[in-house]
Each structure stands twice: as structure tokens, then as C-alpha cells.
Amino acid sequence: MSIYFFPWESHHLLVSPWHFQLVLLIGALLGSVITWVRKK
Amino acid sequence: MNMNRVQISKYELFSLIILFQWGTTIIFGFGANAGRDAWIASLISTGIGTLLILLYVLIYRLGGDRTLAEWFTYAFGKWLGAPLSWLYPLVFIYNGARIISDIRFLLPVTIMNRTPDWVIGITFLAVVVYAMSGGIEVLARIAAFTLPFLLLAIVLEMILLGASRSLHYVNLLPIVGEGWGRIWETVWPLGIMQTYGESIEFALIWGYVSQKKGLAATASFATLFAGFFIALLGLLTIAGMGEAVFQQMMYPAFALLKLSKIRFIDNLDALGIVYLVINAFIKLSMHLYAASLCIQQLTAAKKIRPVIFVVAALALLLSLTMVVSFTEHLQVAMVAVPYHLWLPLYLVLPMIVLAVLPLRNWIAGRKL
């Protein structure tokens, strides 16, 4: 596994910050499913 | 949410905001890019940062004392609001992981040379999790208790530096000699976003303050107070070491503390470790507690403790995988994170919410 594998790794963030932004968006959407289900 | 049982005083909030805003800035120094004018950049950032804090208080008030986790669902409805709200705890966890990384790398190069950095990170996080389990009241009391000691230490440091004739104010001249360009580059967006934008987390705990009246005054006074001391320490560091050394040092505050030499009172860098550990403790606790509170409210979880453990585990995982080069770790905070994460979340989205809230309140009023 590359040492720069994780999108939040510093070098990765400097070169392609949109990878981490994408991870955040996916995480937020997954979390939202819990909110939509539990707060009907 | 029912927040009546847990309450913190205005002084406790005041202390929390100050220690949070000092954070690791007080050790890493503020605005090295602005050179000998870093203290001016710090003062300007404080002024604009205070306006930003007032913006958050205004949204909190306009939203009917709703917390940050509820702003977006109130303004945009649950389908759009929930994903936007979830971005915040995720970024707070990332910010917390950055603090753990700072600790992991700073302590081995200063006092604990032979201790593996992951041991330091895990131990520090364990203490933070223990304190967070006690709730926001415990964190607030720790801040209220430690603030006077830190202020005393800073005053003592200034007296010793002055008495040992280590400060050369000629190092500050010429003031704004290189123009306003580098000052503004330091102020925007890093200077404002890092120290003051992050204070959006307090929008999750304002509901716990016992006296809501004067909340804006307390928050803005604490911000001005914190900013004044950041600027003052920057000014002393530049006066003590000169612009070139200030810009090259990774930890200028430590170097500044070593300058004071009066008879047997020297090597005061241990005091720097005290600054760092207390401020990093409060900052990390606030990041992770804010993330936990946000997730608890978004998932309607009954207890916060399980959420705290999950959040802390995620922060540790991120921290252990986020740093290959410490130089790049610091660079990210200057060139990537302020533009790609903090600016949209700490300024753009709150501004949109502020624009939408009056309309939302008008619609809510018509329905009654």
C-alpha cells in the first residue's frame, strides 16, 4: 500500500484536495441516511 | 434538545474560547509569512475574526437558539440540510486528528525523545476521552481553572525576557516595510479561518450557557483577548529573535523561552510545554466534543458516551495515517485546508444560512 494512500494524508491533500472533499461528501451522505431514518 | 440540566457560566465559556483560540498557534507562532509584521497580521485577523464570531452568534439567535447541527435542517429542510450538517462533525474530527499529530511530533523532538510518537498520541487521546466523558461542564471547569495560571506564566515570561535584555525592538522596524501584501496573505484566509473560523464549534455549546444575555459580548471579548495575546507573543518573538529566525523556526515560542537568562532562571522552555499541553488538550477536547455533540444530535442518540468513543477512534485512525512528512503536515494547514475545507464550511455556508434564515423565519411565522 502506498504511503500516500489515504485521501487525508498531507501530501495527498496538497496534490489533489478534491479526493478528501469527495470522501467527506460520501461520509456526509452516509451519515444523512441515519438522520433521515431516525428523525422521520 | 433539552439542555437545562447541564450549564456552564459565562466565565467558563470565556476561558474555553480563549484557550481554544490560542490552541497550538501559541507554540507554532502566528503568520510567519508576514515576517516582522506578523503581529499586525494577528491584530487584523483578530478584528475580522471577532466579526465572524458575531456572525455565528447572530445566526444562532436568528435560528431561535438552534445549534449548529440544526441550522441547516431548519434553513434548507432535512433532505438538503442533513448532508450539509454532517460535513461539520467530519471536519471537526479531521481538525482533532491534526492536533493529535501536532502533539505526536512536537513532544518527541522537545522532551520525550525516546518515546514512540503513537504512544504519546494514544496516551494524550485517552486523557482527553476521559475528560470528555465528564461532559462539557468538566471541560469548561478545566479551562476556567487553568486560564489564570497560563496568563500568569505569560506575564512572568514577559518580565523575565525584559529583565534579561533579550528583546531588541529594532527587529520590528521598519513597520510594514515590505508593504501590506504579505500581511493580507497571512490574514486571508488562514489567519481568520484557523483561529476564529474554527470557533463555529461553540455554536454547539452556547445552549449550555446559564445566562444567554450578553453571549455575543462574552464571545467577542474572549476573541479580542485571545487575539491580543497571540499578537503580543508574536511581537515578543520577533523582537527577541529577528525576522529571519522567526520565519525559519518551526517552534518559535520555544526558542523565545530559551532567550531568557537571569542567574539560575533559564531554560524556561518547559513552560512552553505547559502552554502546548494545556492548549492542545482544550482544543482537541473541543474538536472531538463538538463532533460528538453534532453526531448525537443528528442521529438522535440518547447517550453521548458511545459517540465520543467512536469519534476518538476515528480521530486516532486519521492522525496515524495523515502524516508522512511533518513539513507537509504544516504546509497543508497553510495552503490546502483553509481554501478547500475551512472557507466553504466556516464562511460560505454560514453566510448562505444567514441570508436564508429571515425568509425561513417569515415562512415559519405565516404558518403559525
Short mmCIF file of C-alpha atoms in Angstrom, two decimals:
data_model
loop_
_atom_site.label_atom_id
_atom_site.label_comp_id
_atom_site.label_asym_id
_atom_site.label_seq_id
_atom_site.Cartn_x
_atom_site.Cartn_y
_atom_site.Cartn_z
CA MET A 1 0.00 0.00 0.00
CA SER A 2 1.33 3.42 -0.94
CA ILE A 3 2.19 5.71 2.00
CA TYR A 4 0.07 8.37 0.27
CA PHE A 5 -2.95 6.05 0.01
CA PHE A 6 -5.28 7.88 2.37
CA PRO A 7 -7.00 10.97 0.92
CA TRP A 8 -6.49 12.89 4.20
CA GLU A 9 -2.72 12.29 4.13
CA SER A 10 -0.87 15.62 3.89
CA HIS A 11 0.86 15.03 0.55
CA HIS A 12 -2.37 13.70 -0.96
CA LEU A 13 -4.24 16.77 0.30
CA LEU A 14 -1.67 19.11 -1.23
CA VAL A 15 -1.71 17.40 -4.64
CA SER A 16 -5.39 16.51 -5.03
CA PRO A 17 -7.56 18.00 -2.27
CA TRP A 18 -10.76 17.01 -4.06
CA HIS A 19 -10.17 13.36 -3.09
CA PHE A 20 -10.64 14.25 0.57
CA GLN A 21 -13.57 16.54 -0.27
CA LEU A 22 -15.20 13.60 -2.06
CA VAL A 23 -14.63 11.34 0.96
CA LEU A 24 -16.24 14.00 3.19
CA LEU A 25 -19.26 14.26 0.89
CA ILE A 26 -19.72 10.48 0.79
CA GLY A 27 -19.35 10.33 4.59
CA ALA A 28 -21.90 13.14 4.98
CA LEU A 29 -24.39 11.36 2.68
CA LEU A 30 -23.98 8.08 4.56
CA GLY A 31 -24.47 9.87 7.87
CA SER A 32 -27.55 11.63 6.48
CA VAL A 33 -29.24 8.28 5.88
CA ILE A 34 -29.15 7.70 9.67
CA THR A 35 -30.60 11.18 10.24
CA TRP A 36 -33.37 10.68 7.65
CA VAL A 37 -34.31 7.30 9.14
CA ARG A 38 -34.12 8.24 12.83
CA LYS A 39 -35.64 11.73 12.57
CA LYS A 40 -38.72 10.97 10.46
CA MET B 1 -32.77 19.49 22.76
CA ASN B 2 -33.18 19.72 26.49
CA MET B 3 -30.06 21.43 27.70
CA ASN B 4 -31.38 22.62 31.03
CA ARG B 5 -29.58 20.09 33.20
CA VAL B 6 -26.02 20.93 32.05
CA GLN B 7 -24.93 24.52 32.45
CA ILE B 8 -21.70 26.46 32.18
CA SER B 9 -21.06 30.01 33.37
CA LYS B 10 -20.06 32.94 31.18
CA TYR B 11 -16.56 32.95 32.68
CA GLU B 12 -16.18 29.25 31.83
CA LEU B 13 -17.25 29.96 28.25
CA PHE B 14 -14.84 32.90 28.16
CA SER B 15 -11.94 30.66 29.31
CA LEU B 16 -12.87 27.89 26.87
CA ILE B 17 -12.92 30.29 23.91
CA ILE B 18 -9.54 31.82 24.85
CA LEU B 19 -7.73 28.50 25.32
CA PHE B 20 -9.38 27.08 22.19
CA GLN B 21 -8.30 30.05 20.08
CA TRP B 22 -4.78 30.02 21.46
CA GLY B 23 -4.57 26.33 20.64
CA THR B 24 -1.27 25.30 19.10
CA THR B 25 -0.94 28.74 17.44
CA ILE B 26 0.73 29.98 20.60
CA ILE B 27 3.57 27.46 20.05
CA PHE B 28 3.83 27.29 16.26
CA GLY B 29 3.63 31.08 16.07
CA PHE B 30 1.21 33.12 14.02
CA GLY B 31 1.83 34.31 10.48
CA ALA B 32 5.49 33.54 9.86
CA ASN B 33 4.90 34.51 6.21
CA ALA B 34 4.25 38.10 7.28
CA GLY B 35 7.76 38.26 8.77
CA ARG B 36 8.32 41.06 11.28
CA ASP B 37 4.77 42.31 10.62
CA ALA B 38 3.19 39.08 11.87
CA TRP B 39 1.86 40.83 14.95
CA ILE B 40 -0.01 43.33 12.72
CA ALA B 41 -1.48 40.44 10.72
CA SER B 42 -2.53 38.87 14.01
CA LEU B 43 -4.30 42.04 15.17
CA ILE B 44 -6.13 42.42 11.84
CA SER B 45 -7.15 38.74 11.91
CA THR B 46 -8.47 39.23 15.44
CA GLY B 47 -10.62 42.18 14.33
CA ILE B 48 -12.14 40.30 11.38
CA GLY B 49 -12.31 37.08 13.44
CA THR B 50 -14.41 38.86 16.06
CA LEU B 51 -16.88 39.88 13.33
CA LEU B 52 -17.01 36.23 12.25
CA ILE B 53 -17.83 35.12 15.81
CA LEU B 54 -20.58 37.75 15.93
CA LEU B 55 -21.92 36.35 12.65
CA TYR B 56 -22.20 32.89 14.27
CA VAL B 57 -23.96 34.36 17.32
CA LEU B 58 -26.36 36.24 15.00
CA ILE B 59 -27.23 33.01 13.12
CA TYR B 60 -27.70 31.24 16.48
CA ARG B 61 -30.11 33.97 17.61
CA LEU B 62 -31.97 34.24 14.28
CA GLY B 63 -32.35 30.47 14.22
CA GLY B 64 -34.21 30.55 17.52
CA ASP B 65 -31.22 29.39 19.61
CA ARG B 66 -30.77 26.32 17.43
CA THR B 67 -27.36 24.63 17.50
CA LEU B 68 -25.02 24.28 14.52
CA ALA B 69 -26.36 20.75 13.94
CA GLU B 70 -29.85 22.18 13.43
CA TRP B 71 -29.06 25.32 11.38
CA PHE B 72 -29.08 23.61 8.02
CA THR B 73 -32.10 21.38 8.50
CA TYR B 74 -34.02 24.44 9.76
CA ALA B 75 -32.91 26.59 6.82
CA PHE B 76 -32.99 24.06 3.95
CA GLY B 77 -35.15 21.17 5.17
CA LYS B 78 -34.00 17.66 6.08
CA TRP B 79 -33.11 16.38 2.59
CA LEU B 80 -30.51 19.07 1.86
CA GLY B 81 -29.86 20.17 5.44
CA ALA B 82 -28.80 16.77 6.84
CA PRO B 83 -25.85 16.18 4.43
CA LEU B 84 -24.64 19.76 4.97
CA SER B 85 -24.86 19.33 8.75
CA TRP B 86 -22.90 16.06 8.61
CA LEU B 87 -19.94 17.78 6.92
CA TYR B 88 -19.18 19.64 10.15
CA PRO B 89 -18.56 16.75 12.58
CA LEU B 90 -16.42 15.05 9.92
CA VAL B 91 -14.24 18.16 9.56
CA PHE B 92 -14.09 18.59 13.36
CA ILE B 93 -12.75 15.02 13.59
CA TYR B 94 -10.15 15.86 10.92
CA ASN B 95 -9.18 19.01 12.88
CA GLY B 96 -8.88 16.92 16.05
CA ALA B 97 -6.65 14.43 14.23
CA ARG B 98 -4.38 17.31 13.20
CA ILE B 99 -3.96 18.32 16.86
CA ILE B 100 -3.07 14.72 17.80
CA SER B 101 -0.48 14.78 15.01
CA ASP B 102 0.96 18.08 16.32
CA ILE B 103 1.37 16.50 19.76
CA ARG B 104 2.81 13.28 18.31
CA PHE B 105 5.52 15.21 16.52
CA LEU B 106 6.23 18.04 18.93
CA LEU B 107 6.73 16.10 22.17
CA PRO B 108 9.34 13.64 20.80
CA VAL B 109 11.51 16.50 19.45
CA THR B 110 11.32 18.52 22.65
CA ILE B 111 11.04 16.49 25.84
CA MET B 112 10.21 12.82 25.21
CA ASN B 113 12.90 11.86 22.72
CA ARG B 114 12.75 8.11 23.12
CA THR B 115 9.00 7.64 23.37
CA PRO B 116 7.31 6.39 20.18
CA ASP B 117 5.02 9.07 18.78
CA TRP B 118 2.00 6.75 18.61
CA VAL B 119 2.30 6.06 22.36
CA ILE B 120 2.20 9.82 23.00
CA GLY B 121 -0.81 10.21 20.70
CA ILE B 122 -2.81 7.38 22.26
CA THR B 123 -1.99 8.42 25.84
CA PHE B 124 -2.94 12.04 25.18
CA LEU B 125 -6.16 10.99 23.49
CA ALA B 126 -7.05 8.65 26.37
CA VAL B 127 -6.86 11.58 28.83
CA VAL B 128 -8.96 13.72 26.50
CA VAL B 129 -11.61 10.98 26.16
CA TYR B 130 -11.70 10.62 29.96
CA ALA B 131 -12.28 14.37 30.37
CA MET B 132 -14.89 14.45 27.59
CA SER B 133 -16.79 11.61 29.25
CA GLY B 134 -17.41 14.01 32.15
CA GLY B 135 -19.22 16.35 29.77
CA ILE B 136 -18.87 19.98 28.72
CA GLU B 137 -19.08 21.14 32.35
CA VAL B 138 -15.84 19.31 33.18
CA LEU B 139 -14.04 20.74 30.13
CA ALA B 140 -15.30 24.23 30.95
CA ARG B 141 -14.10 23.96 34.56
CA ILE B 142 -10.67 22.74 33.46
CA ALA B 143 -10.40 25.78 31.15
CA ALA B 144 -11.60 28.17 33.87
CA PHE B 145 -9.09 26.71 36.34
CA THR B 146 -6.04 26.73 34.03
CA LEU B 147 -6.53 30.11 32.30
CA PRO B 148 -5.26 32.25 35.25
CA PHE B 149 -2.11 30.08 35.54
CA LEU B 150 -1.38 30.43 31.84
CA LEU B 151 -1.86 34.20 31.97
CA LEU B 152 0.47 34.36 34.97
CA ALA B 153 3.07 32.29 33.08
CA ILE B 154 2.88 34.62 30.07
CA VAL B 155 3.28 37.72 32.26
CA LEU B 156 6.23 36.07 34.06
CA GLU B 157 7.77 35.22 30.68
CA MET B 158 7.48 38.85 29.55
CA ILE B 159 9.07 40.14 32.77
CA LEU B 160 11.97 37.67 32.54
CA LEU B 161 12.56 38.42 28.86
CA GLY B 162 12.52 42.15 29.53
CA ALA B 163 14.83 41.80 32.55
CA SER B 164 17.34 39.65 30.66
CA ARG B 165 17.54 42.31 27.91
CA SER B 166 16.83 39.76 25.20
CA LEU B 167 14.29 41.90 23.37
CA HIS B 168 15.54 44.24 20.65
CA TYR B 169 12.70 46.35 19.34
CA VAL B 170 14.77 47.45 16.38
CA ASN B 171 13.95 43.98 14.97
CA LEU B 172 10.38 45.19 14.45
CA LEU B 173 11.44 48.06 12.18
CA PRO B 174 10.54 49.17 9.59
CA ILE B 175 6.89 48.51 10.36
CA VAL B 176 5.04 47.44 7.17
CA GLY B 177 8.34 47.98 5.37
CA GLU B 178 7.54 45.29 2.77
CA GLY B 179 4.04 46.61 2.13
CA TRP B 180 0.60 45.22 3.03
CA GLY B 181 0.72 42.32 0.53
CA ARG B 182 2.31 39.71 2.78
CA ILE B 183 0.24 40.85 5.76
CA TRP B 184 -3.01 40.36 3.85
CA GLU B 185 -1.85 36.97 2.52
CA THR B 186 -1.38 35.88 6.14
CA VAL B 187 -4.70 37.28 7.29
CA TRP B 188 -6.78 35.80 4.49
CA PRO B 189 -7.86 33.06 4.73
CA LEU B 190 -5.54 31.19 7.14
CA GLY B 191 -5.32 33.80 9.91
CA ILE B 192 -9.08 34.24 10.11
CA MET B 193 -10.19 30.67 9.43
CA GLN B 194 -7.73 28.72 11.58
CA THR B 195 -8.09 30.55 14.85
CA TYR B 196 -11.51 32.16 14.57
CA GLY B 197 -13.46 30.20 11.93
CA GLU B 198 -12.95 27.04 13.94
CA SER B 199 -14.83 28.73 16.78
CA ILE B 200 -18.03 27.84 14.91
CA GLU B 201 -17.88 24.75 17.16
CA PHE B 202 -19.04 26.93 20.04
CA ALA B 203 -22.41 27.23 18.25
CA LEU B 204 -22.99 23.71 19.60
CA ILE B 205 -22.45 24.64 23.25
CA TRP B 206 -23.95 28.12 23.53
CA GLY B 207 -27.16 26.40 24.56
CA TYR B 208 -25.42 25.25 27.75
CA VAL B 209 -24.51 28.76 28.92
CA SER B 210 -26.57 29.63 32.00
CA GLN B 211 -27.09 33.30 31.09
CA LYS B 212 -27.92 33.79 27.42
CA LYS B 213 -27.94 37.58 27.79
CA GLY B 214 -24.59 39.05 26.80
CA LEU B 215 -23.49 35.94 24.90
CA ALA B 216 -22.25 38.00 21.95
CA ALA B 217 -20.29 40.31 24.27
CA THR B 218 -18.65 37.40 26.11
CA ALA B 219 -17.70 35.60 22.88
CA SER B 220 -16.35 38.72 21.17
CA PHE B 221 -14.43 39.92 24.27
CA ALA B 222 -12.84 36.46 24.66
CA THR B 223 -11.83 36.55 20.98
CA LEU B 224 -10.27 40.02 21.29
CA PHE B 225 -8.46 38.94 24.47
CA ALA B 226 -7.08 35.75 22.85
CA GLY B 227 -6.04 37.65 19.70
CA PHE B 228 -4.28 40.34 21.72
CA PHE B 229 -2.09 37.76 23.46
CA ILE B 230 -1.32 35.91 20.20
CA ALA B 231 -0.20 39.24 18.70
CA LEU B 232 1.79 40.13 21.84
CA LEU B 233 3.67 36.81 21.85
CA GLY B 234 4.35 37.23 18.12
CA LEU B 235 5.72 40.71 18.74
CA LEU B 236 7.99 39.48 21.57
CA THR B 237 9.25 36.57 19.45
CA ILE B 238 10.18 38.86 16.54
CA ALA B 239 11.77 41.39 18.91
CA GLY B 240 13.78 38.63 20.56
CA MET B 241 14.96 36.69 17.52
CA GLY B 242 14.58 38.90 14.47
CA GLU B 243 12.58 38.27 11.31
CA ALA B 244 14.82 35.67 9.64
CA VAL B 245 14.99 33.32 12.64
CA PHE B 246 11.27 33.81 13.37
CA GLN B 247 10.39 32.68 9.83
CA GLN B 248 12.69 29.65 9.86
CA MET B 249 11.88 28.27 13.31
CA MET B 250 9.30 25.51 13.45
CA TYR B 251 8.50 26.28 17.11
CA PRO B 252 9.39 29.97 17.68
CA ALA B 253 7.74 30.10 21.12
CA PHE B 254 10.21 27.54 22.48
CA ALA B 255 13.16 29.46 21.12
CA LEU B 256 11.76 32.64 22.69
CA LEU B 257 11.52 30.99 26.11
CA LYS B 258 15.16 29.89 25.89
CA LEU B 259 16.26 33.51 25.42
CA SER B 260 15.50 34.49 28.99
CA LYS B 261 18.55 34.04 31.20
CA ILE B 262 18.68 35.59 34.65
CA ARG B 263 21.09 33.86 37.03
CA PHE B 264 19.60 30.43 37.73
CA ILE B 265 16.27 31.12 35.97
CA ASP B 266 16.87 29.77 32.49
CA ASN B 267 15.70 27.02 30.16
CA LEU B 268 12.12 28.13 30.51
CA ASP B 269 11.11 26.01 27.51
CA ALA B 270 9.44 23.63 29.98
CA LEU B 271 6.91 26.44 30.35
CA GLY B 272 6.30 26.15 26.60
CA ILE B 273 5.41 22.50 27.04
CA VAL B 274 2.87 23.53 29.68
CA TYR B 275 1.33 26.06 27.23
CA LEU B 276 1.21 23.46 24.49
CA VAL B 277 -0.20 20.60 26.55
CA ILE B 278 -2.98 22.69 28.15
CA ASN B 279 -3.98 24.46 24.94
CA ALA B 280 -3.79 21.32 22.82
CA PHE B 281 -5.81 19.45 25.45
CA ILE B 282 -8.61 22.04 25.38
CA LYS B 283 -8.54 22.39 21.60
CA LEU B 284 -8.59 18.65 20.94
CA SER B 285 -11.31 18.13 23.56
CA MET B 286 -13.45 20.85 21.98
CA HIS B 287 -12.98 19.49 18.44
CA LEU B 288 -13.94 15.97 19.46
CA TYR B 289 -16.69 17.00 21.87
CA ALA B 290 -18.23 19.28 19.22
CA ALA B 291 -18.09 16.43 16.69
CA SER B 292 -19.69 14.06 19.23
CA LEU B 293 -22.45 16.56 20.14
CA CYS B 294 -23.17 17.20 16.47
CA ILE B 295 -23.40 13.47 15.68
CA GLN B 296 -25.51 12.84 18.79
CA GLN B 297 -27.98 15.50 17.68
CA LEU B 298 -28.01 14.37 14.05
CA THR B 299 -28.59 10.70 14.95
CA ALA B 300 -30.93 11.47 17.87
CA ALA B 301 -28.73 9.23 20.04
CA LYS B 302 -29.75 9.13 23.71
CA LYS B 303 -26.23 8.96 25.18
CA ILE B 304 -23.13 10.84 24.08
CA ARG B 305 -20.52 8.50 25.60
CA PRO B 306 -20.61 5.80 22.86
CA VAL B 307 -20.42 8.58 20.25
CA ILE B 308 -17.32 10.01 21.99
CA PHE B 309 -15.53 6.66 21.75
CA VAL B 310 -16.32 6.27 18.04
CA VAL B 311 -15.25 9.87 17.31
CA ALA B 312 -11.98 9.46 19.28
CA ALA B 313 -11.18 6.18 17.48
CA LEU B 314 -11.77 7.85 14.09
CA ALA B 315 -9.57 10.82 15.05
CA LEU B 316 -6.77 8.48 16.11
CA LEU B 317 -7.04 6.49 12.88
CA LEU B 318 -6.88 9.69 10.83
CA SER B 319 -3.93 11.01 12.83
CA LEU B 320 -1.90 7.81 12.44
CA THR B 321 -2.42 7.83 8.67
CA MET B 322 -2.29 11.56 7.86
CA VAL B 323 1.38 12.47 8.33
CA VAL B 324 4.26 11.11 6.28
CA SER B 325 6.25 14.35 6.30
CA PHE B 326 5.80 16.85 9.14
CA THR B 327 6.81 19.71 6.83
CA GLU B 328 3.92 18.80 4.52
CA HIS B 329 1.64 18.47 7.56
CA LEU B 330 2.33 22.14 8.38
CA GLN B 331 2.10 23.15 4.72
CA VAL B 332 -1.38 21.62 4.41
CA ALA B 333 -2.62 23.95 7.16
CA MET B 334 -1.36 26.93 5.16
CA VAL B 335 -2.24 26.18 1.56
CA ALA B 336 -4.81 23.38 1.29
CA VAL B 337 -7.15 23.17 4.29
CA PRO B 338 -8.01 26.90 4.61
CA TYR B 339 -9.19 27.12 0.99
CA HIS B 340 -10.66 23.65 0.40
CA LEU B 341 -12.30 22.91 3.76
CA TRP B 342 -12.47 25.82 6.17
CA LEU B 343 -13.50 28.64 3.83
CA PRO B 344 -16.59 26.87 2.44
CA LEU B 345 -17.65 25.48 5.83
CA TYR B 346 -16.78 28.33 8.17
CA LEU B 347 -17.73 31.29 5.99
CA VAL B 348 -19.62 30.48 2.76
CA LEU B 349 -22.26 28.09 4.17
CA PRO B 350 -22.93 30.22 7.30
CA MET B 351 -23.35 33.31 5.05
CA ILE B 352 -25.89 31.41 2.92
CA VAL B 353 -27.74 30.31 6.09
CA LEU B 354 -27.74 33.92 7.32
CA ALA B 355 -29.27 35.03 4.00
CA VAL B 356 -31.94 32.29 4.10
CA LEU B 357 -32.92 32.50 7.79
CA PRO B 358 -35.04 35.71 7.64
CA LEU B 359 -37.07 34.16 4.79
CA ARG B 360 -37.36 30.89 6.73
CA ASN B 361 -38.50 32.74 9.85
CA TRP B 362 -41.07 34.66 7.79
CA ILE B 363 -42.47 31.40 6.37
CA ALA B 364 -42.50 29.83 9.87
CA GLY B 365 -44.33 32.93 11.19
CA ARG B 366 -47.01 32.67 8.48
CA LYS B 367 -47.69 29.03 9.34
CA LEU B 368 -48.48 29.89 12.99
#
